[in-house]
Short mmCIF file of C-alpha atoms in Angstrom, two decimals:
data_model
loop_
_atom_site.label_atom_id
_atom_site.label_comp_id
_atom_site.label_asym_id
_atom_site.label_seq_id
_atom_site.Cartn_x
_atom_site.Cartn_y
_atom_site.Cartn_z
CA UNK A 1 38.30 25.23 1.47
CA UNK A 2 35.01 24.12 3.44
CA UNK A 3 32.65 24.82 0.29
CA UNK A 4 35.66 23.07 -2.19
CA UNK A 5 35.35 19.66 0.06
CA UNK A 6 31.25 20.15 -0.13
CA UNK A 7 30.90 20.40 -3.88
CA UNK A 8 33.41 17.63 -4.74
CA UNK A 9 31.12 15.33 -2.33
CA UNK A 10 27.99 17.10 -3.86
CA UNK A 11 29.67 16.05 -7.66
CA UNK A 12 31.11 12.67 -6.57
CA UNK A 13 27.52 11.94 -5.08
CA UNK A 14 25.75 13.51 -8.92
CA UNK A 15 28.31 11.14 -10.80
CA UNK A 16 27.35 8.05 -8.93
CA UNK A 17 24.17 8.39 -8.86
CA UNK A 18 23.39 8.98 -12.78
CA UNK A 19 25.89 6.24 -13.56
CA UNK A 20 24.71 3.28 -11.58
CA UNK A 21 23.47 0.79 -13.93
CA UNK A 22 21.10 -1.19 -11.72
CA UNK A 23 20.62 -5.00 -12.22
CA UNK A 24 17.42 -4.99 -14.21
CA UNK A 25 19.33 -2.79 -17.08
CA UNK A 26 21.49 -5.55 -17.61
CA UNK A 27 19.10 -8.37 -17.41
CA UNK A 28 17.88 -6.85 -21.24
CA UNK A 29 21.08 -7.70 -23.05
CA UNK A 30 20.87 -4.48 -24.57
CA UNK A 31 23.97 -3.11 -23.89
CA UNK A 32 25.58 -6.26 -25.61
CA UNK A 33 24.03 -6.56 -28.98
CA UNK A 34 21.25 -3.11 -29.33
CA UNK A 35 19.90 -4.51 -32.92
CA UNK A 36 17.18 -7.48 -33.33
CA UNK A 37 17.47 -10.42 -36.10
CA UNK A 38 14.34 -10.32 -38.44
CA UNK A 39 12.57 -13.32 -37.17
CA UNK A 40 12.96 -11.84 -33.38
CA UNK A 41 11.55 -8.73 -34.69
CA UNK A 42 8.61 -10.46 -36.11
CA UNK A 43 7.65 -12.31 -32.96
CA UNK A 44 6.23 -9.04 -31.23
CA UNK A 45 4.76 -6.81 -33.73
CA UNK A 46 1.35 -7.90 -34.57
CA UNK A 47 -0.18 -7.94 -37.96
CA UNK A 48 -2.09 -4.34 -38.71
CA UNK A 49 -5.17 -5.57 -37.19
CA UNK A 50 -7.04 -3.28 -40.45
CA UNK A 51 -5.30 -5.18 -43.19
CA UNK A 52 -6.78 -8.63 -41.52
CA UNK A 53 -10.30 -7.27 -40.99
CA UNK A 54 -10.45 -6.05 -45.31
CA UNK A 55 -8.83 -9.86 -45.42
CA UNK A 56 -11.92 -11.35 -43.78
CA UNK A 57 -14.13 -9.13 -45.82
CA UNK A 58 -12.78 -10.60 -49.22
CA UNK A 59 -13.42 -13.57 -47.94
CA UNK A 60 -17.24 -13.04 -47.04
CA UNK A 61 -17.77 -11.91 -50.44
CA UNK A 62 -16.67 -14.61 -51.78
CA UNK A 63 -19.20 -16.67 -49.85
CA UNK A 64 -22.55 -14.66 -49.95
CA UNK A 65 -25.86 -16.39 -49.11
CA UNK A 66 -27.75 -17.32 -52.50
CA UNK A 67 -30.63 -14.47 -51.78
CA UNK A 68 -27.86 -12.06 -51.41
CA UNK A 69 -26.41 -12.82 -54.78
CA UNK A 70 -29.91 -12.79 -55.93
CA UNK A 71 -30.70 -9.27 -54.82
CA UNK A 72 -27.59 -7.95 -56.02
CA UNK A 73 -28.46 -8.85 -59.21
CA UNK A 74 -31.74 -7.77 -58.58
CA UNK A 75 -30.60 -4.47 -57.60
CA UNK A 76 -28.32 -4.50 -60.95
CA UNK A 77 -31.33 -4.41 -62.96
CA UNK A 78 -33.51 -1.05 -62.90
CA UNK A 79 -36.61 -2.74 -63.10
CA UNK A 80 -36.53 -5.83 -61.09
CA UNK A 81 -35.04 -3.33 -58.63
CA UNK A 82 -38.39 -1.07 -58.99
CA UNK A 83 -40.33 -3.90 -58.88
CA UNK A 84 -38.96 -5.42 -55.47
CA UNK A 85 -39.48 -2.27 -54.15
CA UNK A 86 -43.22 -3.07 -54.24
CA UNK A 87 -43.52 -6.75 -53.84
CA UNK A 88 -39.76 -7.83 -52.52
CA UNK A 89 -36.68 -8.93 -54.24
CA UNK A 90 -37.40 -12.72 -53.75
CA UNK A 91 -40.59 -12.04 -56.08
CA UNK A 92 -38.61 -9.25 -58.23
CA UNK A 93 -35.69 -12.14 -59.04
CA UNK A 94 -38.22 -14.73 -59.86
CA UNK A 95 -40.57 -12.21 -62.01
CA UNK A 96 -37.26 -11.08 -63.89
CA UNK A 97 -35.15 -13.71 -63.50
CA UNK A 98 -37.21 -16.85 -63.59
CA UNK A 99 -35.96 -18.15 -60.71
CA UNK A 100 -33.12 -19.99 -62.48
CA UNK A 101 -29.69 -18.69 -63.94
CA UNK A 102 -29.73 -17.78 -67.83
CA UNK A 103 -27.11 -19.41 -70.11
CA UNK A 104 -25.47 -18.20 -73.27
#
C-alpha cells in the first residue's frame, strides 16, 4: 500500500511537471493561431545574401571604367592582345584601335 501511495505522488509529480505551460510559452501566441500571413513571414527572412552579391555584380558590369572596356576589347583581338603584352594595352588599343571607336 506504502509503494501504491509513493508512485501515484511520483506520477502526479511527472504529470505536473511536463504539463506546466510557463508564462513565456504563452507570451508567443502560438498556441492561438501556429501559421504566419505572407507579409509577416517576409519581415524576418532575409534576402539570400548570394543572389544580391551576383545582383551587384551585373550592375558593375554595366558600369566598367573606359580602360577596362578598352582592354577587353583589346584582349578580344589576338593581336592587339600580343602586342600589349609587350608594350601595354593602353598602347595595344591605340596601335589597333586608333584610339577612337570604329563605325559602320
Amino acid at each position: 500500500m506504502r509503494t501504491l501511495v509513493i508512485l501515484t505522488l511520483l506520477a502526479v509529480l511527472v504529470v505536473a511537471a511536463t504539463s506546466y505551460e510557463s508564462h513565456e510559452s504563452m507570451e508567443s501566441h502560438e498556441y492561438l493561431n501556429p501559421f504566419l500571413n505572407r507579409r509577416r513571414a517576409n519581415d524576418f527572412i532575409q534576402a539570400d545574401t548570394r543572389l544580391r552579391a551576383i545582383t551587384q555584380e551585373r550592375i558593375r558590369e554595366r558600369s566598367k571604367a573606359h580602360q577596362e572596356h578598352q582592354r577587353e576589347l583589346c584582349e578580344d583581338y589576338y593581336p592587339c592582345e600580343m602586342y600589349a603584352f609587350r608594350h601595354g594595352y593602353a598602347a595595344a588599343y591605340k596601335h589597333y584601335f586608333g584610339g577612337r571607336r570604329r563605325t559602320k
